PDB file of C-alpha atoms in Angstrom:
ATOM      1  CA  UNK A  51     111.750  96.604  84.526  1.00 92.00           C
ATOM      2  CA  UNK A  52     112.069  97.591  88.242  1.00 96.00           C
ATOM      3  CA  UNK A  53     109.088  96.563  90.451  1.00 97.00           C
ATOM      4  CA  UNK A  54     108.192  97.068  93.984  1.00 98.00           C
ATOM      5  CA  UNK A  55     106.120  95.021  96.256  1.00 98.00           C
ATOM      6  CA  UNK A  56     104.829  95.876  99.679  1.00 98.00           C
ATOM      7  CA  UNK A  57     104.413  92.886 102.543  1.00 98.00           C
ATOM      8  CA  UNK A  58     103.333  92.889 105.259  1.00 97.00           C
ATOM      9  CA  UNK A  59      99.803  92.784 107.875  1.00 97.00           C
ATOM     10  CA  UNK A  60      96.724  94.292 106.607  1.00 96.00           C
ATOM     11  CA  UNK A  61      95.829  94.575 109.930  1.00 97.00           C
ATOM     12  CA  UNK A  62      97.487  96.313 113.487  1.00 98.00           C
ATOM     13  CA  UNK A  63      96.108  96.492 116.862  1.00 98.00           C
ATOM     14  CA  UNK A  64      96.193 100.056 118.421  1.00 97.00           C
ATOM     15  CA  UNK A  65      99.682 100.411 120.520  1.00 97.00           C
ATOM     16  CA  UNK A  66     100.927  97.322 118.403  1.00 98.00           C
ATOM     17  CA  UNK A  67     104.206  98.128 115.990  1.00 98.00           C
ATOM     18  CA  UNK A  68     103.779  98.431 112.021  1.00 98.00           C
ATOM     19  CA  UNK A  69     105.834  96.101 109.833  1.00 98.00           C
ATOM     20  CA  UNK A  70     105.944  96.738 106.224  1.00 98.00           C
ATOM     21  CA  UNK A  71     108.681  95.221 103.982  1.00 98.00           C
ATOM     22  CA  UNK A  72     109.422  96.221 100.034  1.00 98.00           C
ATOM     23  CA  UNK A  73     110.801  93.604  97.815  1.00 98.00           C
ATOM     24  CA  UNK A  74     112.591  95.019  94.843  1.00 97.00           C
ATOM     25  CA  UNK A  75     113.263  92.963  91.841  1.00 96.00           C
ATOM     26  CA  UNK A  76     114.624  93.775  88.253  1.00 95.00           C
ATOM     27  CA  UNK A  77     116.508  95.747  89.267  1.00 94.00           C
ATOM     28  CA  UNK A  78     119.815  96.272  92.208  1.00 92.00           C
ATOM     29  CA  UNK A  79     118.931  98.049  95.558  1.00 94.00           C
ATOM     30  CA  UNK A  80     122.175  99.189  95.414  1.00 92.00           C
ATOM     31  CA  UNK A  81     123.024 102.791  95.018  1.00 88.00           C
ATOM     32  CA  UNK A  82     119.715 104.253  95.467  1.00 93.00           C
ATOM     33  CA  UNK A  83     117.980 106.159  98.126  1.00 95.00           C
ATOM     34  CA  UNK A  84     114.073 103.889  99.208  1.00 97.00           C
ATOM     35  CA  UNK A  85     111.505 105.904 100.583  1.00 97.00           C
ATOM     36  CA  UNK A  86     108.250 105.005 102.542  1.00 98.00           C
ATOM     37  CA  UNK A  87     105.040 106.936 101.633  1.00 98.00           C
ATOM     38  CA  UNK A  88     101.714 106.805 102.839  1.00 98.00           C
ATOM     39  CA  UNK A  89      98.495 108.470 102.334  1.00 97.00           C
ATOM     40  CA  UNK A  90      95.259 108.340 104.855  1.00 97.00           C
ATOM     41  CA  UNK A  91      92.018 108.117 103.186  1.00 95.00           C
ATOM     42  CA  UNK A  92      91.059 110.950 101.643  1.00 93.00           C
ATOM     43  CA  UNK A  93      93.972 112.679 102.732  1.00 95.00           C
ATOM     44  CA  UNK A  94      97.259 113.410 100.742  1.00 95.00           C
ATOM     45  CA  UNK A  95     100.689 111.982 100.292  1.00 97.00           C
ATOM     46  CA  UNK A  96     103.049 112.146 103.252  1.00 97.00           C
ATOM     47  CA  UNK A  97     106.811 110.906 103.347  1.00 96.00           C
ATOM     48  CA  UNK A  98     107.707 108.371 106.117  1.00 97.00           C
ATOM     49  CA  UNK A  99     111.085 108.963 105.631  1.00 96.00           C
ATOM     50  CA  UNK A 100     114.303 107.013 103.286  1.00 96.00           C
ATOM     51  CA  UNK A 101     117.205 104.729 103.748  1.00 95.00           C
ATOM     52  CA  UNK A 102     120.293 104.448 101.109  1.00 94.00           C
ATOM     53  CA  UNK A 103     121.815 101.450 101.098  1.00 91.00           C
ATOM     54  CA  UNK A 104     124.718 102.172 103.345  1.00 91.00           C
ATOM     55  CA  UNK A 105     121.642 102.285 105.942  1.00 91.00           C
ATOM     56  CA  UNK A 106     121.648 106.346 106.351  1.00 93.00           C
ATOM     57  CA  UNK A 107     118.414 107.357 107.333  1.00 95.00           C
ATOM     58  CA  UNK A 108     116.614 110.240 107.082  1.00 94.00           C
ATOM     59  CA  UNK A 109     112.958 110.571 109.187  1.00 96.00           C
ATOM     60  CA  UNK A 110     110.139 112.957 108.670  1.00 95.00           C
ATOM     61  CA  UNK A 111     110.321 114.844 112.166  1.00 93.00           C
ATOM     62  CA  UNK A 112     106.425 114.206 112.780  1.00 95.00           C
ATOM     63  CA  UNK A 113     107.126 110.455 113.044  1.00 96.00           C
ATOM     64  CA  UNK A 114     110.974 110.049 113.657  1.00 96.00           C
ATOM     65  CA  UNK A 115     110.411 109.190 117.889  1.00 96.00           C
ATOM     66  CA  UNK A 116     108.420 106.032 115.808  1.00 98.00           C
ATOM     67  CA  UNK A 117     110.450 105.160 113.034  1.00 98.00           C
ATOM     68  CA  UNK A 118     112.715 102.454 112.117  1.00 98.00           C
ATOM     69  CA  UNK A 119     113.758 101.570 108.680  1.00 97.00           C
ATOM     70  CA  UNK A 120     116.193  98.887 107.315  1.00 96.00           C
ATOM     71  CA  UNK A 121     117.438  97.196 104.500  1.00 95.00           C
ATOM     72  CA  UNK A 122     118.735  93.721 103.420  1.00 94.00           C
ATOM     73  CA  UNK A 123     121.041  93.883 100.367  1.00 93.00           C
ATOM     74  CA  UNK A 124     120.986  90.105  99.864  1.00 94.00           C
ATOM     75  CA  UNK A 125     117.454  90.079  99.826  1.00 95.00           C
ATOM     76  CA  UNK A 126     116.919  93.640  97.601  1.00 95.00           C
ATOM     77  CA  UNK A 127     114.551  94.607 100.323  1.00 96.00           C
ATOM     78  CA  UNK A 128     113.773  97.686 102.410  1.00 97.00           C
ATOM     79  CA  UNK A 129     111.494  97.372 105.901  1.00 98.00           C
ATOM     80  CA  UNK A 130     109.424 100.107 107.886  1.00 98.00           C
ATOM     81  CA  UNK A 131     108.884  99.804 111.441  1.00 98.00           C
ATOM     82  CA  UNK A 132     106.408 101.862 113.252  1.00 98.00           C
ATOM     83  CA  UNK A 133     105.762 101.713 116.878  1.00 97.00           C
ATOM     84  CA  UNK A 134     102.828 102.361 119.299  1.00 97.00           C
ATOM     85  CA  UNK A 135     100.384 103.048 116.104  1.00 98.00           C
ATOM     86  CA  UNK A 136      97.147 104.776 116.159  1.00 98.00           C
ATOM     87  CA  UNK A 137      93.890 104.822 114.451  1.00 97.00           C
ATOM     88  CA  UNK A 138      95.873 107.955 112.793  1.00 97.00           C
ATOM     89  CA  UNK A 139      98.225 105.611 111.015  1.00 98.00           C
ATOM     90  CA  UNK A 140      95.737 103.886 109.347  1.00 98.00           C
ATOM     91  CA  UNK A 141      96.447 104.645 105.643  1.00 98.00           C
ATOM     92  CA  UNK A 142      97.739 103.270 102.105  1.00 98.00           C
ATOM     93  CA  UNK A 143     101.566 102.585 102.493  1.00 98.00           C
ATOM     94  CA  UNK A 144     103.763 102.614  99.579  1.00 98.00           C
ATOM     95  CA  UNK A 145     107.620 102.178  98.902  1.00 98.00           C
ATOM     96  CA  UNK A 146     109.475 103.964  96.306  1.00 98.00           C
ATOM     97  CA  UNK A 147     112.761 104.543  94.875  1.00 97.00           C
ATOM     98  CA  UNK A 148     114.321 108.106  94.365  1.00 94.00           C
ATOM     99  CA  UNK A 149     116.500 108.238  91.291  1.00 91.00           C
ATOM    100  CA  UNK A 150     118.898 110.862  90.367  1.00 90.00           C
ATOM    101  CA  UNK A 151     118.731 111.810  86.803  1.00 88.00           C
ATOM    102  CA  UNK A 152     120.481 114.068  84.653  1.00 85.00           C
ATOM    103  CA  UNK A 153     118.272 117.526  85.856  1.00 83.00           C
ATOM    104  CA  UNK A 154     116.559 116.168  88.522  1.00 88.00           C
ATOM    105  CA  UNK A 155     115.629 113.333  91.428  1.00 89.00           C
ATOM    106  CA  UNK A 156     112.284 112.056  91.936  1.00 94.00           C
ATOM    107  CA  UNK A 157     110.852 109.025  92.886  1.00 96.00           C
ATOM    108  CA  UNK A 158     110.278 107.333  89.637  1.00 95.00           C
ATOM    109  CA  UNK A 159     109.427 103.751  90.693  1.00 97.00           C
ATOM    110  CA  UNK A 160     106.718 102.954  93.282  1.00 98.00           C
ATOM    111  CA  UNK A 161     104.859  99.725  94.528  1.00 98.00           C
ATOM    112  CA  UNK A 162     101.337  99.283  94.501  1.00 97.00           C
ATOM    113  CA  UNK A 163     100.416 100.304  97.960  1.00 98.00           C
ATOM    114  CA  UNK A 164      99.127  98.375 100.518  1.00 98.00           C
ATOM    115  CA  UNK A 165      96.745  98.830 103.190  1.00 98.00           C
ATOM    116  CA  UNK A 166      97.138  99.082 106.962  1.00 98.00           C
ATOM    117  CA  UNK A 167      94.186  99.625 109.178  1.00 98.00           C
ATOM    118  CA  UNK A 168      94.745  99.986 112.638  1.00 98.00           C
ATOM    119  CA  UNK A 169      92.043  98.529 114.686  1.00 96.00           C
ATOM    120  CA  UNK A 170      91.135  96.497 117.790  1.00 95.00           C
TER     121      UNK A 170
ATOM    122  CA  UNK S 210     111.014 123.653 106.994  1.00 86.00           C
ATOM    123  CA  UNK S 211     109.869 124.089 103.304  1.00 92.00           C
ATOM    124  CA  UNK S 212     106.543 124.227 102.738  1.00 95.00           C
ATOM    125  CA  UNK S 213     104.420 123.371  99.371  1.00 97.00           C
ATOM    126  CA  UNK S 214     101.445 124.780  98.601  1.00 98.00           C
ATOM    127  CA  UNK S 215      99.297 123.999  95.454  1.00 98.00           C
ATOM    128  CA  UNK S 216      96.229 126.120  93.746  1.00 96.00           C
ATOM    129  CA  UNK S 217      93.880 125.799  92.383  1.00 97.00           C
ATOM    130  CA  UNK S 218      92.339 122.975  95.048  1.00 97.00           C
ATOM    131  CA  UNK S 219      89.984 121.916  92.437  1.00 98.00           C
ATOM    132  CA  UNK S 220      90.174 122.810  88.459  1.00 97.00           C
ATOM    133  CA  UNK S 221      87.367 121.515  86.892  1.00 97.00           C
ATOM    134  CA  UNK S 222      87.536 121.703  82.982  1.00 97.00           C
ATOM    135  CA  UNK S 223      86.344 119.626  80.023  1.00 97.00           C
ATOM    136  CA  UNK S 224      88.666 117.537  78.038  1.00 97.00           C
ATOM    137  CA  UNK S 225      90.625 119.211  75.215  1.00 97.00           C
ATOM    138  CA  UNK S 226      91.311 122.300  77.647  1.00 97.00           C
ATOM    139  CA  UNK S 227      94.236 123.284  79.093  1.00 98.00           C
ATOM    140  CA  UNK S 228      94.853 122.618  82.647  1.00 98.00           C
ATOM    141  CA  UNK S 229      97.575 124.985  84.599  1.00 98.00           C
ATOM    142  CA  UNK S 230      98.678 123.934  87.863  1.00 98.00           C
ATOM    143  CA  UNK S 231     100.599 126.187  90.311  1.00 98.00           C
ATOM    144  CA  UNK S 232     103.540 124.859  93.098  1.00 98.00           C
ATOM    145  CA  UNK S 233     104.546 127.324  95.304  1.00 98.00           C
ATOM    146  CA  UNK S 234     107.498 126.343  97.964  1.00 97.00           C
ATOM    147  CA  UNK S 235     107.614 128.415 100.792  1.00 96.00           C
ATOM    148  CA  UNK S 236     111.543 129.386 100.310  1.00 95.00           C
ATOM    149  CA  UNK S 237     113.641 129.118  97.071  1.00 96.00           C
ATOM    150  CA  UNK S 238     114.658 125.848  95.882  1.00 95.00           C
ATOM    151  CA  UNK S 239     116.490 124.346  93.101  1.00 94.00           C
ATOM    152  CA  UNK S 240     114.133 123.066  90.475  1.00 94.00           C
ATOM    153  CA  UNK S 241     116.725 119.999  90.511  1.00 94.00           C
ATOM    154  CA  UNK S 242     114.193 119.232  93.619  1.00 95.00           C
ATOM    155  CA  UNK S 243     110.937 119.540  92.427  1.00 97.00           C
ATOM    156  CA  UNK S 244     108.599 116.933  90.532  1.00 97.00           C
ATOM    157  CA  UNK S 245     104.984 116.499  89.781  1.00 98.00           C
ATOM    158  CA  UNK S 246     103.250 113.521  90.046  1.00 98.00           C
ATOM    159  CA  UNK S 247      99.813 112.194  89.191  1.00 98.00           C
ATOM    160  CA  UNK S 248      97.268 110.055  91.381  1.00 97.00           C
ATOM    161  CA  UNK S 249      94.099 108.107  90.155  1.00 97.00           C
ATOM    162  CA  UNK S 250      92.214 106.181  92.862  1.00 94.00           C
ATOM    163  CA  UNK S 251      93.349 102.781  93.722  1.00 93.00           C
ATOM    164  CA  UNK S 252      96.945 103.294  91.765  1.00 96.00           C
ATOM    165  CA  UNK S 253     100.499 104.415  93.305  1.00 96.00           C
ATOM    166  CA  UNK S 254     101.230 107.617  92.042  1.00 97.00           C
ATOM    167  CA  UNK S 255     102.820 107.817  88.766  1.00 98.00           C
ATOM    168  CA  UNK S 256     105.977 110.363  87.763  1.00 97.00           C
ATOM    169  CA  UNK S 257     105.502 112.690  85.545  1.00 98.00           C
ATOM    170  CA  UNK S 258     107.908 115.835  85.468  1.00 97.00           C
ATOM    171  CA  UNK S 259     111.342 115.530  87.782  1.00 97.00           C
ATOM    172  CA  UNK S 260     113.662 118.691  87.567  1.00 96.00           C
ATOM    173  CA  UNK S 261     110.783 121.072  87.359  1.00 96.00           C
ATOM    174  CA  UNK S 262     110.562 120.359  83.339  1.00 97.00           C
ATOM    175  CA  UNK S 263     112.212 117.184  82.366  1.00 96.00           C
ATOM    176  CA  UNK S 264     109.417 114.167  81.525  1.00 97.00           C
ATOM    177  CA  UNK S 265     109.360 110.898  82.815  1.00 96.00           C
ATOM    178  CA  UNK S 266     110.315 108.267  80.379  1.00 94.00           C
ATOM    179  CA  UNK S 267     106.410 107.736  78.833  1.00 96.00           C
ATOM    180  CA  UNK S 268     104.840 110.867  79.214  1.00 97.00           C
ATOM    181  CA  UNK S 269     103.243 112.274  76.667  1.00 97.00           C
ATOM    182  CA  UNK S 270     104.339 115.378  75.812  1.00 97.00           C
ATOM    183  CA  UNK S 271     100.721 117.543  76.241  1.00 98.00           C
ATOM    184  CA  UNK S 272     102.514 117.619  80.008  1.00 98.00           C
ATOM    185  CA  UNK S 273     104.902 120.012  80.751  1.00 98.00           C
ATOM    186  CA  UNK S 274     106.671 121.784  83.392  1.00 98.00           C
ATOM    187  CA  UNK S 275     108.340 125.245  83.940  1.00 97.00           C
ATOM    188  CA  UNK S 276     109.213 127.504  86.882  1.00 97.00           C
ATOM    189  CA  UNK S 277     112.366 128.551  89.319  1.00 96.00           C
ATOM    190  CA  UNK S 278     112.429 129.902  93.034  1.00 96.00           C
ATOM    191  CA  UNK S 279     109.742 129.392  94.500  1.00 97.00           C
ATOM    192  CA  UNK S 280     107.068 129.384  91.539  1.00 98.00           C
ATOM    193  CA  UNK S 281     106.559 126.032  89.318  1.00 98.00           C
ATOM    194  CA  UNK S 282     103.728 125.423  87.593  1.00 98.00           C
ATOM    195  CA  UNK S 283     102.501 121.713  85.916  1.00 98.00           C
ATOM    196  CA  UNK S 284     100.932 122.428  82.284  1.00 98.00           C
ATOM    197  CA  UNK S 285      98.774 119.975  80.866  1.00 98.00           C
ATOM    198  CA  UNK S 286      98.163 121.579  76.900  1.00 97.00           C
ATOM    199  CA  UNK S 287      94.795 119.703  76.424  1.00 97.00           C
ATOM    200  CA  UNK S 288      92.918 117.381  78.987  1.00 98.00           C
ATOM    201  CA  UNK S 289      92.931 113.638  77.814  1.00 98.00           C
ATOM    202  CA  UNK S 290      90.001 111.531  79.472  1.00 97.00           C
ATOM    203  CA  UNK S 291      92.534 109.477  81.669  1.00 97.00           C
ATOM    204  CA  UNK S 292      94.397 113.032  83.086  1.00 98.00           C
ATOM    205  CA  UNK S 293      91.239 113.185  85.268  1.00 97.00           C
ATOM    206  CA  UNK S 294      92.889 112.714  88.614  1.00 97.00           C
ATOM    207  CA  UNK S 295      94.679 114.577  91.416  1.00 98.00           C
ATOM    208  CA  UNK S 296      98.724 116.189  90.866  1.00 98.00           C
ATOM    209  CA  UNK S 297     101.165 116.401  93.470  1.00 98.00           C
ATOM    210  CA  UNK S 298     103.925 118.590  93.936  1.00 98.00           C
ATOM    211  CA  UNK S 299     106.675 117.270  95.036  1.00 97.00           C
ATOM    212  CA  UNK S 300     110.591 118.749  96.828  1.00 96.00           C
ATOM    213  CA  UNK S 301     113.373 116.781  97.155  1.00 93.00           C
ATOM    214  CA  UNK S 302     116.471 117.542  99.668  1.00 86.00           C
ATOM    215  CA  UNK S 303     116.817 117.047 103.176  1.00 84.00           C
ATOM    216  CA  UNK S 304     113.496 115.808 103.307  1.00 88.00           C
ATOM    217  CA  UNK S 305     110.687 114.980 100.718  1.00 93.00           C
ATOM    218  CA  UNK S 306     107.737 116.758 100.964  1.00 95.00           C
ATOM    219  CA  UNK S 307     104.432 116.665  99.086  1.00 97.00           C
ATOM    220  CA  UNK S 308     102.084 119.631  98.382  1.00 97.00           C
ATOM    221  CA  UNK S 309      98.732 118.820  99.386  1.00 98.00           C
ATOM    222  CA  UNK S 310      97.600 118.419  95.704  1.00 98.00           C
ATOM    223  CA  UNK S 311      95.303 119.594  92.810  1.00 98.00           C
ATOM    224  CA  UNK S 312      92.501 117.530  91.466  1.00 98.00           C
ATOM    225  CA  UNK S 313      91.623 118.517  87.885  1.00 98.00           C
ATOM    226  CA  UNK S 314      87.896 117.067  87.447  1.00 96.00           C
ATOM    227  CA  UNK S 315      85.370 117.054  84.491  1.00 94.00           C
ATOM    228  CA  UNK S 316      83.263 119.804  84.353  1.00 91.00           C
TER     229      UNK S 316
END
């Protein structure tokens, strides 16, 4: 069974960079694309952006001048970086994998979540 | 940039009804690209359709999905206790993209 697990500080200080990594186990990090999701209290889901494991990245515009993701094959994990943070970016954060399956792709295996607040 | 948008906001029913959910993407897409998901407070979201109508391995089949283009629509036949909780819409492709969600309440 694949799981996900998010690491990484609970807590940021305003202008301070994010650093989130996902540790996959059960399963290869190979040949899949890993996505970073997060939703705001209250608020719904937004996509951070994904990495495949060659280490192609693809951003969502809103955030991409703040973005950095990487991965470690040897370790089967996956990292988020995101600079000069906000009160704004305080929100659950959770990794998932994207699958391709015969009709579709979604992202059928997620971590718990974890929790960023960005304060002072 | 496509754009998801979900209605009703807020369905409020009793259990044993039906619960119909409407995805609308703001330019044609292949249903290859579109999932549903559900969210219950304090859990990761959970997979439900992928492909617009294939289930997830272990989801009971009162959920369903159906649509093409631009319309897709999440059917839940009759309301179990524990499908209380919001649904996301969901598009793969160049970029993923949620739809700001449904929550399906007791009423």
């Amino acid at each position: 069974q694949v799981q996900l697990q998010e690491s990484g500080p609970g807590l940021v200080k305003p202008s301070e960079t994010l650093s989130l990594t996902c540790t996959v186990s059960g399963g290869s990090i190979n040949s899949y694309f890993w996505s970073w999701i997060r939703q705001p209290a209250g608020e719904g889901l937004e996509c951070i952006g994904r990495i495949y494991t060659s280490g192609s990245t693809n951003y969502n515009p809103s955030l991409k001048s703040r973005v950095t993701m990487s991965l470690d094959t040897s370790k089967n994990q996956f990292s988020l970086k995101l600079s000069s943070v906000t009160a704004a970016d305080t929100a659950m954060y959770y990794c998932a994998r994207a699958s391709f399956m015969v009709g579709g792709v979604a992202l059928d295996y997620w971590g718990q979540g974890i929790l960023v607040t960005v304060s002072s | 940039e496509i754009v998801l948008t979900q209605s009703p906001g807020t369905l409020s029913l009793s259990p044993g009804e039906r619960a119909t959910l409407s995805c609308r993407t703001s330019q044609s897409i292949s249903s290859s690209y579109i999932a549903w998901y559900q969210k219950k407070p304090g859990q990761a979201p959970t997979l439900l359709i992928y492909g617009a109508s294939s289930r997830a391995i272990g989801i009971p089949d009162r959920f369903s999905g159906s649509g093409s283009g631009t319309d897709f629509t999440l059917t839940i036949s009759r309301l179990e206790p524990e499908d209380f909780a919001v649904y996301y819409c969901q598009k793969y492709g160049n970029s993923i993209t949620f739809g700001p969600g449904t929550t399906v309440d007791i009423k």
